[in-house]
Coordinates of C-alpha atoms in Angstrom, one line a residue:
M34 CA -0.3 -0.1 0.0
N35 CA 1.5 3.3 -1.0
T36 CA 0.0 6.3 0.9
F37 CA 0.5 9.8 -0.3
V38 CA 0.5 12.2 2.7
V39 CA 0.1 15.8 2.9
L40 CA 0.7 18.1 5.5
F41 CA -1.3 21.3 4.7
C42 CA 0.7 24.5 6.0
G43 CA -0.9 27.4 3.9
E44 CA -2.6 28.8 6.3
L45 CA -0.7 28.4 9.7
A46 CA -0.6 31.3 12.2
P47 CA 2.2 31.9 14.2
F48 CA 0.9 29.8 17.0
A49 CA 1.9 26.9 15.3
L50 CA 5.8 27.6 15.4
E51 CA 6.0 28.4 19.0
P52 CA 6.8 26.2 21.3
F53 CA 4.1 23.8 22.7
A54 CA 3.7 22.2 25.9
G55 CA 7.4 22.7 27.0
G56 CA 8.6 21.0 24.0
D57 CA 8.4 21.1 20.0
S58 CA 6.3 23.3 18.0
A59 CA 2.8 22.3 16.6
F60 CA 4.2 22.4 13.2
I61 CA 7.1 19.5 14.1
R62 CA 4.6 17.5 15.9
S63 CA 2.4 17.3 13.3
L64 CA 5.4 16.7 10.8
R65 CA 6.4 13.9 12.8
A66 CA 3.0 12.6 12.9
A67 CA 2.6 12.6 9.3
S68 CA 6.0 11.1 8.6
S69 CA 5.1 8.5 11.1
F70 CA 1.9 7.6 9.3
A71 CA 3.2 7.6 6.0
G72 CA 5.6 4.8 6.7
N73 CA 7.2 4.0 3.3
G74 CA 5.1 6.5 1.5
S75 CA 5.8 10.1 0.8
V76 CA 5.0 13.4 2.5
L77 CA 4.3 16.7 0.8
V78 CA 4.3 19.9 3.1
C79 CA 2.0 22.4 1.3
A80 CA 3.7 25.9 2.0
A81 CA 2.4 29.4 1.1
R82 CA 4.2 33.1 1.0
S83 CA 0.6 34.5 2.1
R84 CA -2.3 33.2 3.6
N85 CA -5.6 33.4 1.9
S86 CA -6.9 36.3 4.1
G87 CA -3.5 38.0 3.0
Y88 CA -1.8 37.7 6.4
P89 CA 1.9 36.6 6.0
A90 CA 2.0 32.9 6.0
A91 CA 4.9 30.8 7.6
D92 CA 8.1 31.6 5.7
P93 CA 8.4 28.7 3.3
A94 CA 12.4 28.8 4.0
R95 CA 11.7 28.7 7.6
L96 CA 9.8 25.6 7.3
E97 CA 12.2 23.8 5.1
A98 CA 15.0 24.7 7.7
L99 CA 12.7 23.2 10.3
I100 CA 12.0 20.3 8.3
A101 CA 15.7 19.7 7.8
E102 CA 16.6 20.2 11.7
S103 CA 13.9 17.8 12.3
G104 CA 15.1 14.7 10.5
V105 CA 12.2 14.0 8.9
S106 CA 12.2 13.5 4.8
A107 CA 9.4 15.7 3.3
G108 CA 9.0 17.7 0.1
V109 CA 7.8 21.2 0.1
H110 CA 5.4 22.7 -2.4
V111 CA 5.4 26.4 -2.4
E112 CA 2.4 28.5 -3.9
E113 CA 1.7 32.3 -3.6
R114 CA -1.6 31.5 -1.9
W115 CA -3.8 28.3 -2.0
T116 CA -7.1 28.1 -3.1
T117 CA -9.5 25.0 -2.9
E118 CA -9.3 24.6 -6.7
L119 CA -5.5 24.9 -6.5
F120 CA -5.5 22.6 -3.5
Y121 CA -7.1 19.7 -5.5
S122 CA -5.2 20.2 -8.7
V123 CA -1.6 19.9 -6.9
L124 CA -2.8 16.8 -4.9
D125 CA -4.1 15.1 -8.1
R126 CA -0.6 15.9 -9.8
E127 CA 1.8 14.9 -6.8
A128 CA -0.1 11.8 -5.6
G129 CA 1.6 10.1 -8.6
N130 CA 0.7 6.2 -8.6
A131 CA -0.2 6.4 -4.8
D132 CA -3.2 4.4 -3.7
H133 CA -4.4 6.6 -1.1
A134 CA -3.9 10.3 0.2
A135 CA -4.0 11.4 3.7
L136 CA -4.4 15.0 4.8
F137 CA -3.0 16.3 7.8
F138 CA -2.8 20.1 9.1
G139 CA 0.6 21.7 10.3
D140 CA -0.9 23.2 13.2
C141 CA -2.2 20.2 14.8
P142 CA 0.4 18.8 17.6
C143 CA -2.4 16.3 19.1
I144 CA -2.5 13.7 16.2
D145 CA -3.7 10.4 17.6
L146 CA -1.8 7.8 15.4
A147 CA -3.7 4.8 16.8
L148 CA -6.9 6.6 15.8
S149 CA -5.6 7.7 12.5
R150 CA -4.2 3.9 11.5
T151 CA -7.8 2.8 12.6
L152 CA -9.2 5.1 9.9
M153 CA -6.9 3.6 7.6
D154 CA -8.1 0.0 8.3
R155 CA -11.7 1.0 8.0
H156 CA -11.1 2.8 4.7
L157 CA -9.1 -0.4 3.4
T158 CA -11.7 -2.9 4.7
Y159 CA -14.7 -1.2 3.2
A160 CA -12.9 0.0 -0.1
A161 CA -14.0 3.2 0.8
E162 CA -13.3 6.8 -1.0
Y163 CA -13.2 9.0 1.7
T164 CA -13.0 8.4 5.6
F165 CA -13.0 10.6 8.1
A166 CA -13.5 10.5 12.2
D167 CA -16.8 12.2 13.4
G168 CA -17.8 13.2 16.7
Y169 CA -14.4 13.6 18.2
P170 CA -12.4 16.8 18.8
A171 CA -11.0 18.4 15.6
G172 CA -7.5 18.0 14.8
L173 CA -6.9 14.0 15.9
S174 CA -6.8 12.2 13.0
P175 CA -6.3 13.1 9.2
D176 CA -8.6 12.8 6.0
I177 CA -8.3 9.8 4.0
L178 CA -9.1 9.8 0.3
A179 CA -8.7 7.4 -2.5
R180 CA -6.4 8.1 -5.2
G181 CA -9.0 7.9 -7.5
I182 CA -11.3 10.7 -6.3
L183 CA -9.0 13.3 -6.6
P184 CA -9.5 14.1 -10.1
V185 CA -13.3 14.3 -9.2
L186 CA -12.5 16.7 -6.3
V187 CA -10.6 19.0 -9.1
R188 CA -14.0 19.4 -11.3
L189 CA -16.0 19.7 -8.3
S190 CA -14.1 22.5 -6.9
A191 CA -13.6 24.3 -10.5
G192 CA -13.5 27.9 -9.7
E193 CA -13.3 27.8 -5.9
T194 CA -11.1 30.5 -4.5
G195 CA -11.7 30.3 -0.9
A196 CA -9.1 29.1 1.5
V197 CA -8.3 25.6 2.3
T198 CA -9.9 24.8 5.9
R199 CA -10.4 21.6 8.1
T200 CA -13.7 21.0 6.6
T201 CA -12.6 21.4 2.8
V202 CA -12.8 17.9 1.6
F203 CA -16.3 17.1 3.3
D204 CA -17.5 20.5 2.1
T205 CA -16.4 19.4 -1.4
I206 CA -17.7 16.1 -1.3
K207 CA -21.2 17.0 0.1
K208 CA -21.9 18.8 -3.2
D209 CA -22.4 15.2 -4.5
I210 CA -22.4 13.1 -1.5
N211 CA -24.4 10.3 -3.0
S212 CA -21.9 9.7 -5.6
F213 CA -19.1 8.6 -2.9
D214 CA -18.4 5.8 -0.8
I215 CA -17.9 7.2 2.7
E216 CA -17.0 5.6 6.0
T217 CA -16.5 7.3 9.5
D218 CA -15.3 6.1 12.5
I219 CA -18.2 7.5 15.1
A220 CA -16.8 8.9 18.5
P221 CA -18.3 7.0 21.6
V222 CA -19.1 10.2 23.1
D223 CA -19.9 13.1 20.5
V224 CA -18.2 16.4 21.4
R225 CA -18.9 18.5 18.2
H226 CA -21.3 20.6 20.8
L227 CA -18.0 22.1 22.4
R228 CA -16.2 23.3 19.0
M229 CA -13.3 22.0 20.3
T230 CA -10.7 22.5 17.9
L231 CA -7.0 20.8 18.8
A232 CA -5.1 23.2 16.7
C233 CA -2.8 26.1 17.4
D234 CA -4.7 28.8 15.0
T235 CA -5.5 31.1 17.6
R236 CA -4.3 31.7 21.2
Q237 CA -7.4 30.1 22.6
N238 CA -7.1 27.0 20.6
F239 CA -3.3 26.8 21.6
L240 CA -3.9 27.1 25.3
V241 CA -6.7 24.5 24.9
C242 CA -4.3 22.0 22.8
E243 CA -1.6 22.5 25.9
A244 CA -4.0 21.7 28.4
F245 CA -5.0 18.6 26.5
H246 CA -1.4 17.7 25.2
D247 CA -2.0 14.1 26.2
I248 CA -5.1 13.7 24.6
S249 CA -6.0 10.7 22.6
A250 CA -9.2 8.7 21.1
E251 CA -9.4 6.4 23.9
T252 CA -9.2 9.5 26.6
Y253 CA -11.0 12.2 25.0
A254 CA -14.2 11.9 27.1
A255 CA -13.0 11.6 30.4
M256 CA -10.5 14.3 29.9
V257 CA -13.2 16.7 28.7
E258 CA -15.3 15.8 31.8
T259 CA -12.5 16.2 34.2
R260 CA -10.7 19.3 32.6
A261 CA -13.9 21.1 31.4
G262 CA -12.9 24.3 32.9
K263 CA -9.5 24.1 30.8
L264 CA -11.8 24.6 27.8
R265 CA -12.2 28.1 29.4
T266 CA -8.8 29.9 28.2
V267 CA -8.7 33.7 27.6
P268 CA -11.6 35.8 26.1
A269 CA -11.9 35.6 22.5
F270 CA -14.6 38.5 22.5
Y271 CA -14.6 41.7 24.3
G272 CA -17.7 43.9 24.2
I273 CA -16.9 47.4 25.1
Q274 CA -19.4 50.1 25.9
T275 CA -18.0 53.1 24.3
A276 CA -20.9 55.2 24.0
G277 CA -23.9 55.8 26.3
G278 CA -26.5 57.2 24.2
C279 CA -28.7 55.6 21.8
P280 CA -31.2 57.2 19.1
F281 CA -33.9 54.7 20.4
A282 CA -35.6 53.6 23.4
C283 CA -36.7 50.1 21.8
N284 CA -39.6 48.5 23.5
F285 CA -37.4 45.0 23.2
C286 CA -34.3 46.1 24.9
P287 CA -33.6 46.8 28.6
Y288 CA -31.1 49.5 28.3
P289 CA -33.5 52.1 28.0
E290 CA -34.8 51.2 31.3
A291 CA -31.6 50.6 32.9
S292 CA -30.3 53.8 31.7
L293 CA -33.4 55.6 33.2
S294 CA -32.9 54.1 36.5
R295 CA -29.2 55.8 36.3
G296 CA -30.9 59.2 35.8
T297 CA -30.8 59.7 32.1
A298 CA -32.9 58.8 29.5
V299 CA -30.9 56.8 26.7
T300 CA -31.8 59.1 23.8
E301 CA -30.6 62.0 25.9
R302 CA -27.0 60.5 27.0
T303 CA -23.8 62.5 25.6
D304 CA -21.3 60.4 27.7
F305 CA -18.7 58.4 25.9
M306 CA -15.6 56.3 26.7
N307 CA -12.3 58.5 26.6
R308 CA -10.4 57.2 23.8
E309 CA -7.1 57.2 26.1
D310 CA -8.7 54.8 28.3
F311 CA -10.2 52.7 25.6
S312 CA -6.7 52.4 23.9
R313 CA -5.2 51.3 27.3
I314 CA -8.1 48.8 27.5
V315 CA -7.0 47.4 24.1
D316 CA -3.4 47.2 24.6
K317 CA -4.1 45.4 27.7
I318 CA -6.3 43.0 25.5
A319 CA -3.8 42.4 22.8
E320 CA -1.0 41.6 25.2
Y321 CA -3.4 39.1 27.4
S322 CA -5.6 37.1 24.5
R323 CA -3.5 38.1 21.6
T324 CA -6.3 37.0 19.2
A325 CA -9.8 38.4 19.6
V326 CA -12.9 40.2 18.5
V327 CA -13.5 43.7 19.9
S328 CA -16.9 45.1 19.9
L329 CA -17.4 48.6 20.3
S330 CA -21.1 48.1 21.0
L331 CA -21.8 46.6 24.2
W332 CA -24.5 49.2 25.1
G333 CA -25.3 52.3 23.2
E334 CA -24.7 53.6 19.5
P335 CA -20.9 53.9 18.7
A336 CA -21.7 56.1 15.6
R337 CA -22.2 59.0 19.0
H338 CA -18.7 58.6 20.0
P339 CA -16.8 61.7 18.6
D340 CA -13.9 59.5 17.8
V341 CA -15.0 56.3 16.9
A342 CA -12.8 56.0 14.0
G343 CA -10.1 56.6 16.3
L344 CA -11.2 53.7 18.3
V345 CA -11.1 51.6 15.5
A346 CA -7.8 52.3 14.5
D347 CA -6.7 51.8 18.0
V348 CA -7.7 48.0 18.0
L349 CA -6.5 47.6 14.5
K350 CA -2.8 48.2 15.1
H351 CA -2.9 44.9 16.9
D352 CA -2.8 42.4 14.1
G353 CA -4.3 39.7 16.3
L354 CA -7.6 41.8 17.1
S355 CA -10.8 42.3 14.9
V356 CA -13.5 45.0 15.3
L357 CA -17.2 44.5 15.4
I358 CA -19.6 47.4 15.1
E359 CA -23.2 46.7 16.0
T360 CA -25.1 49.8 14.9
T361 CA -28.9 51.2 14.3
G362 CA -27.3 52.5 11.2
I363 CA -28.0 56.1 12.6
G364 CA -25.7 58.9 12.9
W365 CA -22.8 57.7 10.4
T366 CA -21.3 60.7 8.3
T367 CA -19.5 59.7 5.1
E368 CA -16.3 61.0 6.3
T369 CA -16.4 58.7 9.5
L370 CA -17.0 55.8 7.5
D371 CA -14.4 56.9 4.7
T372 CA -11.7 57.4 7.7
I373 CA -12.7 53.8 9.2
A374 CA -12.4 52.2 5.6
A375 CA -9.3 54.0 5.1
A376 CA -7.9 52.5 8.6
A377 CA -9.2 48.9 8.0
A378 CA -6.9 49.2 4.5
E379 CA -4.0 50.7 6.2
A380 CA -4.2 47.6 9.1
G381 CA -4.1 45.0 6.8
P382 CA -5.4 41.4 7.2
R383 CA -5.8 39.9 10.7
M384 CA -4.0 37.2 12.0
T385 CA -6.9 35.1 12.2
S386 CA -9.3 34.2 9.4
L387 CA -11.9 37.3 10.6
P388 CA -12.1 40.6 8.2
A389 CA -10.7 43.7 10.2
I390 CA -14.1 44.9 10.8
T391 CA -17.5 43.2 10.7
W392 CA -20.6 45.2 10.7
I393 CA -24.2 44.3 12.0
V394 CA -26.7 46.9 11.1
A395 CA -30.1 46.4 13.5
L396 CA -33.2 47.0 11.3
D397 CA -35.6 44.1 12.6
A398 CA -38.3 45.2 10.5
A399 CA -39.0 45.1 6.5
E400 CA -40.8 48.4 6.5
A401 CA -41.0 51.9 8.2
G402 CA -44.1 50.9 10.4
Q403 CA -43.0 48.2 12.1
Y404 CA -39.5 49.6 12.6
G405 CA -41.5 52.9 14.2
T406 CA -43.4 50.7 16.4
L407 CA -40.5 48.5 17.5
R408 CA -38.2 51.6 18.4
G409 CA -41.2 53.7 19.9
I410 CA -41.5 56.3 17.3
Q411 CA -45.0 57.5 17.3
D412 CA -44.2 60.2 14.2
T413 CA -44.8 58.3 11.1
D414 CA -42.7 60.8 8.9
R415 CA -39.9 60.3 11.2
A416 CA -40.1 56.5 11.6
N417 CA -39.9 56.7 7.7
T418 CA -37.0 59.1 7.5
L419 CA -34.9 57.1 10.0
F420 CA -35.7 53.7 8.4
V421 CA -34.7 55.3 5.0
E422 CA -31.2 56.4 6.9
A423 CA -30.6 53.0 8.1
L424 CA -31.1 51.4 4.8
S425 CA -28.8 53.8 3.2
C426 CA -26.2 53.6 5.9
I427 CA -26.2 49.8 4.9
D428 CA -25.8 50.6 1.2
S429 CA -23.0 52.9 2.2
L430 CA -21.3 50.2 4.2
A431 CA -21.7 47.7 1.5
V432 CA -19.6 49.9 -0.8
R433 CA -16.9 50.3 1.6
F434 CA -17.0 46.4 3.1
P435 CA -18.7 44.6 0.6
D436 CA -18.4 41.1 2.3
D437 CA -18.4 42.2 5.9
V438 CA -21.9 44.1 6.5
W439 CA -24.9 41.9 8.1
P440 CA -28.3 43.2 8.1
Q441 CA -30.0 41.8 11.4
F442 CA -33.7 40.9 12.4
V443 CA -34.5 40.1 15.7
R444 CA -37.1 37.6 15.6
M445 CA -40.2 38.5 18.0
N446 CA -43.8 37.8 18.2
E447 CA -44.3 41.3 17.0
N448 CA -42.5 41.1 13.9
E449 CA -42.9 37.4 12.9
E450 CA -44.9 38.2 9.9
Q451 CA -42.1 40.2 8.3
L452 CA -39.1 37.6 9.0
E453 CA -39.7 35.9 5.3
G454 CA -39.7 39.1 3.4
F455 CA -36.8 40.5 5.4
Y456 CA -34.7 37.3 5.1
R457 CA -35.5 36.9 1.2
F458 CA -34.7 40.7 0.6
W459 CA -31.4 40.5 2.0
K460 CA -30.2 37.5 0.8
D461 CA -30.8 38.4 -2.6
K462 CA -29.1 41.9 -2.1
L463 CA -26.0 40.9 0.0
S464 CA -26.5 37.1 0.2
R465 CA -26.0 37.5 4.1
V466 CA -28.4 38.3 6.9
I467 CA -28.7 37.5 10.6
V468 CA -31.9 36.6 12.3
Q469 CA -31.4 36.4 16.1
K470 CA -33.6 35.3 18.6
H471 CA -35.3 37.6 21.3
D472 CA -33.2 38.1 24.6
S473 CA -35.2 38.8 27.7
F474 CA -31.8 39.4 29.8
C475 CA -32.9 37.0 32.3
K476 CA -36.5 37.7 32.3
T477 CA -35.7 41.5 33.3
I478 CA -38.1 42.3 30.2
P479 CA -40.9 40.6 29.0
D480 CA -40.3 37.5 26.7
R481 CA -40.8 38.1 23.3
R482 CA -39.8 34.9 22.0
V483 CA -41.4 33.0 19.1
A484 CA -40.1 29.7 20.0
D485 CA -37.9 28.2 22.5
L486 CA -34.5 27.4 21.0
S487 CA -32.7 25.9 23.7
P488 CA -30.9 22.6 23.5
L489 CA -32.6 19.6 25.5
K490 CA -29.4 19.2 27.6
R491 CA -27.8 22.3 29.0
N492 CA -24.2 23.2 28.3
P493 CA -21.7 25.6 30.4
C494 CA -22.3 29.1 29.0
W495 CA -20.5 30.2 26.0
H496 CA -20.3 33.6 27.1
L497 CA -18.8 32.9 30.4
K498 CA -16.4 30.9 28.6
R499 CA -15.4 33.3 25.9
D500 CA -16.5 36.7 26.4
M501 CA -15.8 39.9 28.6
S502 CA -18.1 42.7 28.9
I503 CA -16.6 46.2 29.6
L504 CA -19.1 49.0 30.5
I505 CA -18.3 52.8 29.8
D506 CA -16.9 53.4 33.3
G507 CA -14.5 50.2 33.1
T508 CA -16.4 48.0 35.1
V509 CA -16.6 44.2 34.1
P510 CA -19.9 42.7 35.2
L511 CA -20.5 39.1 35.2
C512 CA -21.7 39.2 31.4
R513 CA -23.7 41.5 29.3
E514 CA -27.0 39.8 30.8
D515 CA -26.2 41.5 34.2
V516 CA -27.6 44.7 32.5
Y517 CA -27.9 46.6 35.9
A518 CA -24.2 45.4 36.9
K519 CA -25.1 43.8 40.2
T520 CA -21.8 42.2 40.4
S521 CA -18.5 43.8 39.5
F522 CA -15.3 41.8 39.0
G523 CA -12.9 44.6 38.6
N524 CA -12.4 47.5 36.6
A525 CA -10.8 47.0 33.3
F526 CA -9.2 50.6 33.5
T527 CA -7.1 49.7 36.3
D528 CA -7.1 45.9 36.8
D529 CA -5.2 43.5 35.6
L530 CA -7.3 41.6 32.9
A531 CA -6.2 38.1 34.0
A532 CA -7.3 38.9 37.5
I533 CA -10.6 40.0 36.3
W534 CA -11.1 37.0 34.2
N535 CA -10.3 34.4 36.8
G536 CA -12.1 36.3 39.3
Y537 CA -15.5 34.4 37.6
H538 CA -13.9 31.4 36.4
S539 CA -15.5 29.3 39.5
V540 CA -19.1 30.6 38.0
Y541 CA -18.1 28.6 34.9
E542 CA -16.9 25.8 36.8
Q543 CA -20.0 25.7 38.6
Q544 CA -21.9 25.3 35.3
T545 CA -19.9 22.3 34.2
A546 CA -21.0 20.5 37.1
C547 CA -24.8 21.9 36.2
V548 CA -25.1 24.6 38.8
Y549 CA -26.4 27.7 37.7
E550 CA -27.0 30.2 40.3
G551 CA -28.3 34.0 40.5
I552 CA -29.2 35.1 36.9
C553 CA -27.6 32.3 35.0
G554 CA -30.7 30.2 36.3
A555 CA -33.1 32.4 34.2
C556 CA -30.8 32.7 31.4
D557 CA -31.5 31.8 27.7
E558 CA -28.4 32.9 26.0
Y559 CA -26.0 30.6 27.3
Y560 CA -26.0 28.6 24.0
T561 CA -25.7 31.4 21.8
Y562 CA -21.8 32.1 20.5
N563 CA -19.8 35.3 19.5
F564 CA -17.4 34.8 16.7

């Protein structure tokens, strides 16, 4: 049996080349695993000069030097940038007269060779064309392909310019899935719901890999149970309140009432976070998390900040950070949008696969009447004017950020009949739309959900696991659901982020033991996910 082994390194993040768990890097570990699996077969390392996002890739010359130092025999194929179509074409050409091909990724340090060989045995026993492991943590084993289907995959991927990802093979095959003989090794305990990726592609995943460096197909289920708290590493999402005011006092949002309880109507507020304070927080985030999304929109309308473009630039000067702006679409000037677009262009691609800036524009209605009703606007002409402004904002953003603008619809009893029209319109116009369930914020406001979407079995909260919320005065509450900030775990202006984050780790640990105290007991957001 002649097996052609591919170690794909075209999208390596810097973490893959860092020392791992007190020893060799993820790249060296994956290289050795690929070589061991190949046996007498050949190993081809696919390298790139730039990643698909445009971010600099691992230097091919450095990879070649590391391969030489490791003593592993492997060829290196370098492309300027890999696309799906190019990837299959190279595999088909380089596989030669091999019987099978196996695809590994160069940032996966936890490959289980026993599981990998079990997959190969299954692949051979059942004369499969495609074999993979299902339900295990991603990154434990390769995808295995019969040599004969590579030309078919070339045809199926014709014209595809997207990046090569961990799901690329399955994504291509599912286009005509009934035409292939497929085998899987189904995990005895399905952990897909954990989104556990054993790859050194982000700071968060790097830390997960280190915490589970001794994982295997035999031990993963027990380890996930006994080390559940280790899945909470460092924040991947920071929601920051940069402006206090908002043009609307929406009847489905708790913020207007919370603002009023502090003495000022939300529509009258003019306060904002000082840029110097914001910049210091961002510097802390970059040092602590290294890769994260920073939202400018925890509460309030970021367009009301007098230097919102400066805030964006402060985030984007760190190449591991991306920006999220959730907005009503009201109050943006052409000058501000041009300045933000210029800042994004100057900053360049991100270390992660995310865009520099993602925009979400809250509409929640398909026409001005419903739009005004949900936002408490009595005057019909004013509702129409503001609705047109929000739509115009989306058009302006789509010109400057064509792939990164998302119209949003919060699905409620009041607007359910407009959902289909909204969805069809924006899918046709922009090819993207967000439909979000209504959040009662732990029952602090009336529940307007059309349906209960919560899972049958509750999992620990994704937001406690991945998010940090920071209010306009620097206060860090338990989470966004703590609208009134009844509990504070520190101040991001003055306190160490690690100390703040570790301060409420015990709450996450409680949830891994199915204990839900305080507002968590009434929460319906625990299964929703930010990036």
